[in-house]
Short mmCIF file of C-alpha atoms in Angstrom, two decimals:
data_model
loop_
_atom_site.label_atom_id
_atom_site.label_comp_id
_atom_site.label_asym_id
_atom_site.label_seq_id
_atom_site.Cartn_x
_atom_site.Cartn_y
_atom_site.Cartn_z
CA UNK A 24 -103.65 -27.58 50.99
CA UNK A 25 -104.47 -30.75 49.06
CA UNK A 26 -103.17 -34.06 50.14
CA UNK A 27 -101.29 -36.05 47.59
CA UNK A 28 -101.89 -39.76 47.40
CA UNK A 29 -98.75 -41.91 47.13
CA UNK A 30 -98.94 -44.20 44.11
CA UNK A 31 -99.74 -47.85 44.69
CA UNK A 32 -96.95 -50.42 44.34
CA UNK A 33 -99.18 -52.66 42.26
CA UNK A 34 -99.65 -50.08 39.62
CA UNK A 35 -97.72 -51.22 36.57
CA UNK A 36 -97.09 -47.60 35.54
CA UNK A 37 -95.67 -46.58 38.91
CA UNK A 38 -92.35 -45.38 37.48
CA UNK A 39 -93.98 -43.13 34.95
CA UNK A 40 -96.35 -41.84 37.61
CA UNK A 41 -93.43 -41.12 39.90
CA UNK A 42 -91.66 -39.11 37.24
CA UNK A 43 -94.85 -37.22 36.51
CA UNK A 44 -95.37 -36.72 40.19
CA UNK A 45 -91.89 -35.22 40.64
CA UNK A 46 -92.22 -32.96 37.66
CA UNK A 47 -95.67 -31.83 38.76
CA UNK A 48 -94.46 -30.94 42.22
CA UNK A 49 -91.52 -28.81 40.76
CA UNK A 50 -88.99 -31.28 41.98
CA UNK A 51 -89.63 -30.49 45.60
CA UNK A 52 -88.38 -33.90 46.56
CA UNK A 53 -84.93 -33.29 48.09
CA UNK A 54 -85.24 -29.81 46.71
CA UNK A 55 -82.67 -28.06 48.86
CA UNK A 56 -79.82 -30.51 48.27
CA UNK A 57 -80.39 -30.66 44.49
CA UNK A 58 -80.41 -26.90 44.11
CA UNK A 59 -77.11 -26.57 45.96
CA UNK A 60 -75.35 -29.10 43.75
CA UNK A 61 -76.78 -27.58 40.60
CA UNK A 62 -75.71 -24.07 41.54
CA UNK A 63 -72.12 -25.16 42.31
CA UNK A 64 -71.81 -27.08 39.04
CA UNK A 65 -72.95 -24.13 36.96
CA UNK A 66 -70.54 -21.78 38.74
CA UNK A 67 -67.55 -24.08 38.30
CA UNK A 68 -68.34 -24.62 34.61
CA UNK A 69 -68.44 -20.88 33.97
CA UNK A 70 -65.07 -20.36 35.72
CA UNK A 71 -63.46 -23.18 33.74
CA UNK A 72 -64.86 -21.82 30.49
CA UNK A 73 -63.58 -18.33 31.28
CA UNK A 74 -60.11 -19.68 32.16
CA UNK A 75 -59.93 -21.70 28.95
CA UNK A 76 -60.90 -18.67 26.88
CA UNK A 77 -58.39 -16.43 28.65
CA UNK A 78 -55.49 -18.89 28.30
CA UNK A 79 -56.34 -19.55 24.66
CA UNK A 80 -56.41 -15.80 23.93
CA UNK A 81 -53.03 -15.29 25.62
CA UNK A 82 -51.48 -18.16 23.68
CA UNK A 83 -52.90 -16.92 20.40
CA UNK A 84 -51.61 -13.36 20.91
CA UNK A 85 -48.22 -14.70 21.98
CA UNK A 86 -48.02 -16.72 18.77
CA UNK A 87 -49.04 -13.70 16.70
CA UNK A 88 -46.43 -11.45 18.34
CA UNK A 89 -43.72 -14.09 17.85
CA UNK A 90 -44.68 -14.59 14.23
CA UNK A 91 -44.60 -10.84 13.60
CA UNK A 92 -41.16 -10.60 15.22
CA UNK A 93 -39.93 -13.43 13.03
CA UNK A 94 -41.49 -11.69 10.07
CA UNK A 95 -39.43 -8.57 10.72
CA UNK A 96 -36.29 -10.70 10.89
CA UNK A 97 -36.79 -13.23 8.15
CA UNK A 98 -38.90 -11.27 5.72
CA UNK A 99 -41.30 -13.18 3.50
CA UNK A 100 -40.07 -16.63 4.46
CA UNK A 101 -42.62 -17.01 7.23
CA UNK A 102 -45.16 -14.30 6.53
CA UNK A 103 -45.22 -14.16 2.77
CA UNK A 104 -48.07 -11.95 1.65
CA UNK A 105 -48.90 -10.62 5.13
CA UNK A 106 -48.87 -6.86 5.55
CA UNK A 107 -46.88 -5.78 8.60
CA UNK A 108 -48.95 -4.40 11.46
CA UNK A 109 -45.87 -2.56 12.72
CA UNK A 110 -44.88 -0.89 9.49
CA UNK A 111 -43.93 2.77 9.96
CA UNK A 112 -45.07 3.54 6.44
CA UNK A 113 -48.34 1.98 5.38
CA UNK A 114 -47.68 3.01 1.77
CA UNK A 115 -44.67 0.76 1.43
CA UNK A 116 -45.08 -2.17 -0.91
CA UNK A 117 -44.75 -5.71 0.37
CA UNK A 118 -41.46 -6.05 -1.43
CA UNK A 119 -40.13 -3.00 0.37
CA UNK A 120 -41.45 -4.18 3.74
CA UNK A 121 -39.79 -7.56 3.38
CA UNK A 122 -36.40 -6.75 1.86
CA UNK A 123 -34.11 -9.74 1.39
CA UNK A 124 -31.35 -10.48 3.87
CA UNK A 125 -27.84 -9.28 2.99
CA UNK A 126 -25.72 -11.95 1.40
CA UNK A 127 -23.88 -14.03 3.94
CA UNK A 128 -20.12 -13.55 3.79
CA UNK A 129 -18.48 -16.87 3.08
CA UNK A 130 -14.97 -17.04 4.51
CA UNK A 131 -12.34 -19.17 2.81
CA UNK A 132 -11.29 -22.27 4.77
CA UNK A 133 -8.28 -21.84 7.02
CA UNK A 134 -5.01 -23.12 5.67
CA UNK A 135 -3.47 -25.66 8.01
CA UNK A 136 0.32 -25.72 8.14
CA UNK A 137 3.18 -26.22 10.58
CA UNK A 138 4.03 -22.79 11.96
CA UNK A 139 7.73 -21.94 11.64
CA UNK A 140 7.57 -18.85 13.83
CA UNK A 141 6.12 -15.36 14.15
CA UNK A 142 6.99 -12.48 11.83
CA UNK A 143 6.67 -8.91 13.11
CA UNK A 144 7.13 -6.01 10.68
CA UNK A 145 7.43 -2.24 11.07
CA UNK A 146 6.53 -0.42 7.88
CA UNK A 147 8.28 2.81 6.92
CA UNK A 148 7.34 5.72 4.67
CA UNK A 149 4.02 7.15 3.51
CA UNK A 150 0.73 5.33 3.09
CA UNK A 151 1.32 3.85 -0.35
CA UNK A 152 4.89 2.82 0.35
CA UNK A 153 3.56 1.00 3.41
CA UNK A 154 0.69 -0.48 1.39
CA UNK A 155 3.08 -2.14 -1.05
CA UNK A 156 5.26 -3.31 1.83
CA UNK A 157 2.31 -4.99 3.56
CA UNK A 158 1.59 -6.93 0.36
CA UNK A 159 5.23 -8.06 0.25
CA UNK A 160 5.24 -9.13 3.89
CA UNK A 161 2.10 -11.24 3.49
CA UNK A 162 3.67 -13.01 0.50
CA UNK A 163 6.88 -13.64 2.45
CA UNK A 164 5.01 -14.95 5.50
CA UNK A 165 2.99 -17.28 3.27
CA UNK A 166 6.08 -18.65 1.54
CA UNK A 167 7.92 -19.24 4.83
CA UNK A 168 4.89 -20.83 6.54
CA UNK A 169 5.00 -18.46 9.49
CA UNK A 170 2.39 -16.45 11.39
CA UNK A 171 2.27 -12.76 10.52
CA UNK A 172 1.47 -10.19 13.18
CA UNK A 173 -0.62 -7.26 11.89
CA UNK A 174 1.98 -4.78 10.58
CA UNK A 175 2.94 -1.70 12.55
CA UNK A 176 2.70 1.57 10.61
CA UNK A 177 5.31 4.32 10.54
CA UNK A 178 4.79 6.97 13.21
CA UNK A 179 8.22 8.61 13.18
CA UNK A 180 8.60 9.83 9.59
CA UNK A 181 8.17 13.40 8.36
CA UNK A 182 4.37 13.10 8.47
CA UNK A 183 4.35 12.12 12.16
CA UNK A 184 1.02 10.31 11.77
CA UNK A 185 -0.04 8.35 14.90
CA UNK A 186 -2.53 6.16 12.96
CA UNK A 187 -2.55 2.44 13.66
CA UNK A 188 -3.30 -0.24 11.05
CA UNK A 189 -6.91 -0.48 12.27
CA UNK A 190 -7.38 3.29 11.84
CA UNK A 191 -6.77 3.04 8.10
CA UNK A 192 -7.52 -0.53 7.04
CA UNK A 193 -10.32 -2.94 7.93
CA UNK A 194 -8.17 -5.24 10.06
CA UNK A 195 -10.79 -7.98 10.52
CA UNK A 196 -11.36 -8.21 6.75
CA UNK A 197 -7.60 -8.26 6.21
CA UNK A 198 -7.18 -11.26 8.53
CA UNK A 199 -10.27 -13.20 7.44
CA UNK A 200 -9.84 -12.75 3.69
CA UNK A 201 -6.33 -14.22 3.76
CA UNK A 202 -6.94 -17.09 6.17
CA UNK A 203 -6.66 -19.64 3.37
CA UNK A 204 -3.11 -18.43 2.68
CA UNK A 205 -1.50 -17.32 5.91
CA UNK A 206 -2.32 -17.06 9.60
CA UNK A 207 -2.46 -13.43 10.76
CA UNK A 208 -2.81 -12.35 14.40
CA UNK A 209 -3.45 -8.92 15.87
CA UNK A 210 -0.75 -9.51 18.47
CA UNK A 211 1.68 -12.15 19.67
CA UNK A 212 0.53 -14.92 22.02
CA UNK A 213 0.93 -13.80 25.67
CA UNK A 214 4.10 -15.78 26.43
CA UNK A 215 5.93 -14.48 23.35
CA UNK A 216 4.55 -10.98 23.83
CA UNK A 217 6.11 -10.88 27.29
CA UNK A 218 9.47 -11.95 25.85
CA UNK A 219 9.33 -9.18 23.25
CA UNK A 220 8.40 -6.58 25.88
CA UNK A 221 11.51 -7.65 27.81
CA UNK A 222 13.65 -6.99 24.74
CA UNK A 223 14.14 -10.63 23.79
CA UNK A 224 13.64 -10.03 20.08
CA UNK A 225 15.76 -10.53 16.96
CA UNK A 226 15.38 -7.48 14.71
CA UNK A 227 16.95 -6.66 11.34
CA UNK A 228 16.34 -4.80 8.05
CA UNK A 229 16.06 -7.25 5.14
CA UNK A 230 18.08 -6.58 2.01
CA UNK A 231 16.26 -4.46 -0.59
CA UNK A 232 14.93 -6.02 -3.80
CA UNK A 233 15.62 -9.57 -2.58
CA UNK A 234 14.16 -12.63 -4.27
CA UNK A 235 12.28 -15.24 -2.29
CA UNK A 236 15.34 -17.47 -1.88
CA UNK A 237 16.95 -14.83 0.36
CA UNK A 238 14.06 -15.10 2.79
CA UNK A 239 14.12 -18.89 2.66
CA UNK A 240 17.87 -19.15 3.22
CA UNK A 241 18.48 -16.20 5.55
CA UNK A 242 15.28 -15.24 7.37
CA UNK A 243 13.62 -18.65 7.85
CA UNK A 244 16.53 -20.11 9.93
CA UNK A 245 16.33 -17.03 12.18
CA UNK A 246 12.60 -17.59 12.67
CA UNK A 247 13.11 -21.25 13.52
CA UNK A 248 15.83 -20.34 16.01
CA UNK A 249 14.32 -17.29 17.71
CA UNK A 250 10.58 -18.02 17.14
CA UNK A 251 9.98 -14.26 16.70
CA UNK A 252 11.78 -12.10 14.13
CA UNK A 253 11.18 -8.38 13.60
CA UNK A 254 11.77 -6.78 10.19
CA UNK A 255 12.31 -3.08 10.93
CA UNK A 256 12.42 -1.93 7.28
CA UNK A 257 9.91 -3.01 4.65
CA UNK A 258 10.16 -0.65 1.67
CA UNK A 259 11.11 -2.39 -1.59
CA UNK A 260 12.34 -5.52 0.18
CA UNK A 261 11.00 -7.95 -2.43
CA UNK A 262 12.08 -8.09 -6.07
CA UNK A 263 9.90 -6.89 -8.92
CA UNK A 264 10.61 -9.92 -11.10
CA UNK A 265 11.90 -13.47 -11.00
CA UNK A 266 9.38 -14.63 -8.37
CA UNK A 267 6.99 -17.62 -8.59
CA UNK A 268 3.67 -16.75 -10.21
CA UNK A 269 1.82 -17.71 -7.01
CA UNK A 270 3.80 -15.11 -5.06
CA UNK A 271 3.05 -12.40 -7.61
CA UNK A 272 -0.66 -13.19 -7.61
CA UNK A 273 -0.77 -13.20 -3.82
CA UNK A 274 0.78 -9.72 -3.79
CA UNK A 275 -2.05 -8.62 -6.09
CA UNK A 276 -4.70 -10.32 -3.99
CA UNK A 277 -3.54 -8.52 -0.86
CA UNK A 278 -3.38 -5.17 -2.66
CA UNK A 279 -6.67 -5.34 -4.54
CA UNK A 280 -8.83 -7.50 -2.24
CA UNK A 281 -7.53 -7.76 1.33
CA UNK A 282 -6.48 -4.15 1.98
CA UNK A 283 -9.83 -2.42 2.35
CA UNK A 284 -9.98 0.98 4.00
CA UNK A 285 -12.13 1.47 7.08
CA UNK A 286 -15.85 2.07 6.56
CA UNK A 287 -15.45 5.71 7.65
CA UNK A 288 -12.78 6.41 5.01
CA UNK A 289 -14.71 4.55 2.31
CA UNK A 290 -17.91 6.44 3.12
CA UNK A 291 -16.15 9.80 2.80
CA UNK A 292 -14.58 8.65 -0.45
CA UNK A 293 -17.98 7.74 -1.87
CA UNK A 294 -19.34 11.11 -0.76
CA UNK A 295 -16.57 13.02 -2.58
CA UNK A 296 -17.06 10.98 -5.76
CA UNK A 297 -20.83 11.54 -5.60
CA UNK A 298 -20.37 15.32 -5.26
CA UNK A 299 -17.99 15.36 -8.22
CA UNK A 300 -20.11 13.05 -10.39
CA UNK A 301 -23.19 15.25 -9.91
CA UNK A 302 -21.35 17.96 -11.87
CA UNK A 303 -19.98 15.68 -14.58
CA UNK A 304 -16.63 14.02 -15.39
CA UNK A 305 -13.60 14.80 -13.25
CA UNK A 306 -9.85 14.49 -13.44
CA UNK A 307 -7.59 13.74 -10.49
CA UNK A 308 -4.29 15.60 -10.52
CA UNK A 309 -1.70 14.18 -8.15
CA UNK A 310 0.20 17.43 -7.82
CA UNK A 311 3.22 16.30 -5.83
CA UNK A 312 4.47 19.73 -4.88
CA UNK A 313 4.45 19.66 -1.10
CA UNK A 314 7.29 20.94 1.07
CA UNK A 315 8.61 17.51 2.05
CA UNK A 316 8.80 16.38 -1.60
CA UNK A 317 10.80 19.43 -2.64
CA UNK A 318 13.13 19.25 0.35
CA UNK A 319 13.78 15.53 -0.12
CA UNK A 320 14.33 15.74 -3.89
CA UNK A 321 16.20 19.05 -3.83
CA UNK A 322 14.02 20.34 -6.66
CA UNK A 323 13.70 24.09 -6.29
CA UNK A 324 12.86 25.28 -9.82
CA UNK A 325 10.59 28.33 -9.57
CA UNK A 326 11.30 28.92 -5.86
CA UNK A 327 12.68 32.20 -4.54
CA UNK A 328 15.91 32.51 -2.52
CA UNK A 329 14.16 32.28 0.85
CA UNK A 330 12.26 29.14 -0.17
CA UNK A 331 15.42 27.47 -1.48
CA UNK A 332 17.14 28.11 1.85
CA UNK A 333 14.15 26.81 3.81
CA UNK A 334 14.00 23.59 1.77
CA UNK A 335 17.74 23.03 2.10
CA UNK A 336 17.62 23.41 5.89
CA UNK A 337 14.78 20.93 6.06
CA UNK A 338 16.70 18.35 4.00
CA UNK A 339 19.66 18.56 6.36
CA UNK A 340 17.38 18.27 9.39
CA UNK A 341 16.33 14.71 8.54
CA UNK A 342 19.30 12.32 8.85
CA UNK A 343 17.55 9.47 6.96
CA UNK A 344 17.40 11.67 3.84
CA UNK A 345 20.88 10.65 2.78
CA UNK A 346 21.36 12.87 -0.28
CA UNK A 347 22.22 16.38 0.91
CA UNK A 348 24.04 18.23 -1.88
CA UNK A 349 21.73 18.33 -4.91
CA UNK A 350 21.98 20.17 -8.21
CA UNK A 351 18.34 21.12 -8.82
CA UNK A 352 18.77 22.23 -12.45
CA UNK A 353 20.54 19.04 -13.50
CA UNK A 354 18.04 16.85 -11.70
CA UNK A 355 15.15 18.65 -13.38
CA UNK A 356 16.64 18.16 -16.86
CA UNK A 357 16.99 14.44 -16.14
CA UNK A 358 13.25 14.28 -15.44
CA UNK A 359 13.75 13.51 -11.74
CA UNK A 360 11.78 16.47 -10.37
CA UNK A 361 8.02 16.88 -10.01
CA UNK A 362 6.45 19.33 -12.42
CA UNK A 363 5.71 22.72 -10.92
CA UNK A 364 2.10 23.99 -10.86
CA UNK A 365 3.00 26.44 -13.66
CA UNK A 366 4.51 23.66 -15.81
CA UNK A 367 1.49 21.47 -15.10
CA UNK A 368 -0.90 24.16 -16.39
CA UNK A 369 1.00 24.29 -19.71
CA UNK A 370 1.09 20.49 -20.07
CA UNK A 371 -2.62 19.98 -19.35
CA UNK A 372 -3.52 22.68 -21.85
CA UNK A 373 -1.19 21.17 -24.47
CA UNK A 374 -2.80 17.75 -23.95
CA UNK A 375 -6.18 19.26 -24.81
CA UNK A 376 -7.75 18.88 -21.38
CA UNK A 377 -11.07 20.77 -21.23
CA UNK A 378 -10.55 24.02 -19.31
CA UNK A 379 -13.95 23.63 -17.65
CA UNK A 380 -13.40 20.10 -16.36
CA UNK A 381 -13.38 19.52 -12.61
CA UNK A 382 -9.85 18.89 -11.38
CA UNK A 383 -9.52 17.28 -7.96
CA UNK A 384 -6.14 18.05 -6.40
CA UNK A 385 -4.95 14.88 -4.68
CA UNK A 386 -2.16 16.30 -2.57
CA UNK A 387 -1.27 17.94 0.69
CA UNK A 388 -0.58 21.65 1.10
CA UNK A 389 1.06 23.03 -2.06
CA UNK A 390 4.36 24.75 -1.28
CA UNK A 391 4.10 28.45 -2.05
CA UNK A 392 0.32 28.44 -1.70
CA UNK A 393 -1.88 30.55 -3.94
CA UNK A 394 1.09 32.33 -5.50
CA UNK A 395 2.31 29.07 -7.05
CA UNK A 396 -1.22 27.85 -7.89
CA UNK A 397 -2.30 31.05 -9.66
CA UNK A 398 -1.38 29.97 -13.21
CA UNK A 399 -3.06 26.58 -12.83
CA UNK A 400 -6.20 28.11 -11.30
CA UNK A 401 -6.42 30.66 -14.11
CA UNK A 402 -6.16 28.00 -16.82
CA UNK A 403 -8.49 25.54 -15.04
CA UNK A 404 -10.88 27.44 -12.74
CA UNK A 405 -12.75 24.35 -11.50
CA UNK A 406 -10.04 23.20 -9.09
CA UNK A 407 -11.37 21.40 -6.01
CA UNK A 408 -9.87 19.77 -2.95
CA UNK A 409 -11.22 17.44 -0.30
CA UNK A 410 -10.98 20.25 2.22
CA UNK A 411 -13.45 22.38 0.24
CA UNK A 412 -15.82 19.52 -0.59
CA UNK A 413 -16.09 17.98 2.88
CA UNK A 414 -15.13 20.84 5.19
CA UNK A 415 -16.13 19.88 8.75
CA UNK A 416 -16.30 16.17 7.92
CA UNK A 417 -12.50 16.11 7.75
CA UNK A 418 -11.98 17.29 11.32
CA UNK A 419 -11.36 13.72 12.51
CA UNK A 420 -8.64 13.30 9.87
CA UNK A 421 -6.67 16.40 10.80
CA UNK A 422 -3.01 15.60 11.60
CA UNK A 423 -3.52 12.11 10.16
CA UNK A 424 -1.84 12.42 6.77
CA UNK A 425 -2.14 8.70 5.98
CA UNK A 426 -5.91 8.79 6.42
CA UNK A 427 -6.10 11.89 4.20
CA UNK A 428 -3.95 10.08 1.62
CA UNK A 429 -6.33 7.10 1.79
CA UNK A 430 -9.20 9.40 0.85
CA UNK A 431 -7.23 10.76 -2.12
CA UNK A 432 -6.44 7.17 -3.15
CA UNK A 433 -10.13 6.22 -3.32
CA UNK A 434 -11.07 9.30 -5.35
CA UNK A 435 -8.12 8.70 -7.69
CA UNK A 436 -9.34 5.18 -8.46
CA UNK A 437 -12.78 6.48 -9.46
CA UNK A 438 -11.69 9.42 -11.62
CA UNK A 439 -12.17 9.57 -15.37
CA UNK A 440 -8.51 10.51 -15.82
CA UNK A 441 -5.62 10.28 -13.37
CA UNK A 442 -2.50 12.38 -13.94
CA UNK A 443 0.46 12.32 -11.53
CA UNK A 444 3.12 15.03 -11.87
CA UNK A 445 5.75 12.80 -10.22
CA UNK A 446 6.22 9.03 -10.19
CA UNK A 447 6.22 8.59 -6.42
CA UNK A 448 4.67 5.71 -4.49
CA UNK A 449 1.07 6.94 -4.72
CA UNK A 450 1.37 7.55 -8.46
CA UNK A 451 2.73 4.06 -9.05
CA UNK A 452 0.33 2.14 -6.81
CA UNK A 453 -2.72 4.01 -8.12
CA UNK A 454 -1.52 3.42 -11.69
CA UNK A 455 -1.36 -0.33 -11.07
CA UNK A 456 -4.72 -0.42 -9.34
CA UNK A 457 -6.38 1.45 -12.22
CA UNK A 458 -4.87 -1.09 -14.62
CA UNK A 459 -6.46 -3.85 -12.56
CA UNK A 460 -9.83 -2.07 -12.72
CA UNK A 461 -9.82 -2.27 -16.52
CA UNK A 462 -6.90 -0.12 -17.67
CA UNK A 463 -8.60 3.13 -16.70
CA UNK A 464 -7.04 6.18 -18.36
CA UNK A 465 -3.87 7.23 -16.57
CA UNK A 466 -1.61 9.76 -18.29
CA UNK A 467 2.02 9.05 -17.38
CA UNK A 468 3.96 12.22 -18.05
CA UNK A 469 7.39 11.99 -19.64
CA UNK A 470 8.96 14.68 -17.48
CA UNK A 471 12.42 14.49 -19.02
CA UNK A 472 11.05 15.37 -22.44
CA UNK A 473 8.44 17.78 -21.11
CA UNK A 474 10.83 20.10 -19.27
CA UNK A 475 12.91 20.44 -22.44
CA UNK A 476 9.80 21.25 -24.50
CA UNK A 477 8.57 23.71 -21.86
CA UNK A 478 11.90 25.53 -21.81
CA UNK A 479 11.87 25.78 -25.62
CA UNK A 480 8.34 27.16 -25.59
CA UNK A 481 9.07 29.63 -22.80
CA UNK A 482 12.20 31.03 -24.52
CA UNK A 483 10.31 31.43 -27.80
CA UNK A 484 12.13 28.81 -29.84
CA UNK A 485 8.95 26.70 -30.24
CA UNK A 486 5.46 27.82 -31.18
CA UNK A 487 2.40 26.83 -29.19
CA UNK A 488 1.02 24.63 -31.94
CA UNK A 489 4.31 22.79 -32.28
CA UNK A 490 4.61 22.46 -28.50
CA UNK A 491 1.05 21.14 -28.13
CA UNK A 492 1.24 18.65 -30.99
CA UNK A 493 4.57 17.28 -29.73
CA UNK A 494 3.22 16.83 -26.19
CA UNK A 495 0.20 14.93 -27.52
CA UNK A 496 2.30 12.75 -29.80
CA UNK A 497 4.72 11.81 -27.03
CA UNK A 498 1.94 10.64 -24.69
CA UNK A 499 -0.19 8.60 -27.12
CA UNK A 500 1.19 5.36 -25.70
CA UNK A 501 1.49 6.61 -22.10
CA UNK A 502 -2.16 6.26 -21.09
CA UNK A 503 -1.95 3.20 -18.84
CA UNK A 504 -2.42 0.78 -21.72
CA UNK A 505 -1.71 -2.97 -21.36
CA UNK A 506 1.99 -3.78 -21.61
CA UNK A 507 4.61 -5.97 -19.97
CA UNK A 508 6.92 -4.54 -17.32
CA UNK A 509 10.35 -3.41 -18.42
CA UNK A 510 12.92 -5.67 -16.76
CA UNK A 511 16.48 -4.44 -16.21
CA UNK A 512 18.61 -7.17 -14.57
CA UNK A 513 20.60 -6.01 -11.52
CA UNK A 514 19.02 -2.52 -11.71
CA UNK A 515 15.69 -2.87 -9.88
CA UNK A 516 15.38 0.88 -9.22
CA UNK A 517 15.49 1.62 -12.93
CA UNK A 518 13.08 -1.07 -14.13
CA UNK A 519 9.29 -0.92 -13.95
CA UNK A 520 7.89 -1.22 -10.45
CA UNK A 521 5.78 -4.33 -9.83
CA UNK A 522 2.88 -2.43 -8.22
CA UNK A 523 2.71 0.08 -11.10
CA UNK A 524 2.12 -2.70 -13.62
CA UNK A 525 1.40 -6.11 -12.05
CA UNK A 526 0.85 -7.68 -15.47
CA UNK A 527 0.72 -11.21 -14.02
CA UNK A 528 -2.65 -10.27 -12.49
CA UNK A 529 -4.13 -8.33 -15.39
CA UNK A 530 -5.97 -9.16 -18.60
CA UNK A 531 -6.99 -7.51 -21.83
CA UNK A 532 -10.12 -5.40 -21.93
CA UNK A 533 -12.00 -8.08 -23.89
CA UNK A 534 -11.32 -10.68 -21.21
CA UNK A 535 -13.48 -11.00 -18.07
CA UNK A 536 -11.97 -9.80 -14.81
CA UNK A 537 -10.76 -12.70 -12.73
CA UNK A 538 -10.01 -13.01 -9.05
CA UNK A 539 -6.40 -13.16 -8.05
#
């Protein structure tokens, strides 16, 4: 082994020689210690580098996942132009992948007013009688500056329908859409609710066809005194005419905007209309020839002896049907009876209705069944009913006549022609609603004249051509055209019904529809 000479201190290049010396010897000077430090430094650097890479990767993927989640929610606002990695259909266009958000529902501001009390109401009658009553009660509550409790529906009438308000109407929409007019609650505040449950409640039936001054002078003091007042009758309790324009327009707003049916009822209604539309135009015939109608009215034309007896017994069984002794023939000649199915077949043919058109029967079970419907079915073979179009989908509506009537109401609004055979509550309310929708064709039958013409034709004293031309001529101006209501002072039952022709809320066809 060669000996290495240590460099002299006098050598001016001793530093350079030392460096060369160390490099030449492979850095053996303090070799062990230097190698240990070097090894540890390299190891720690690699660990730190790996940790930085790992954390950075995690953060990046977290950001990507969050951005993709936001992209699903907000559409193109954040990820405009990015294809979705989580799309279930790679063939979808970007526009389809990022559909816009549904329009945000803007609620009207709440009306602030001093509350004069709480108004509870119990509606009576069928669906459309109750519908009109609800509109009246909202207008009354607004005028009196009180809080309205969501109306209670009739469960004790002939139909015996247990449906609550929320089962038929969208209660949340009803409350929210009217918040700028009146405060509506689903139930009384707890303290007052307890008082009512203990029987501490002032209840009365308001006077029929009253103007708004009656409620201001008679009902408002009761509300201020008792805090809670219950109106146990609501049918026709507000006048047709002589009311402030704001009250009339509020009645329309409730009827046409606030009273929406539940989503389930509306979906079935759309399904029926779609089925009918796929086969062409359709007519809705409100054939009011159910057992309750005939028993109540005492109209028995065309019925056999057993049926007349059955209807009479039914009329006497219901104490709130006040009229018991009824002359059916006289009432029919006065035009106060619904047309029979046989009479209806003659009238539709005389009017020139296409025999192949679809006719949707908006009614309950026809009294007399197929025997009474035979003539109509022969003349117009394309008769359909909700029960045949929907079948099993109606199982949830069984024994809920008001919900079934709601379905008929929706289909009636959408029909090309609407023809009622009796001017009951549904006929009148649908007539008014179709006017609001643009004066859609509604043939209002003049029954008093028709039964006379039918009798003349049937006994041979009038030819078919003469009968048909007369029927057409009579109904030229009875198609739901724009007109003012007929006002008969002190005879509200004989004048035009507000909800059949709410002309304060309507406009001509050449005018744009306006909100009420």
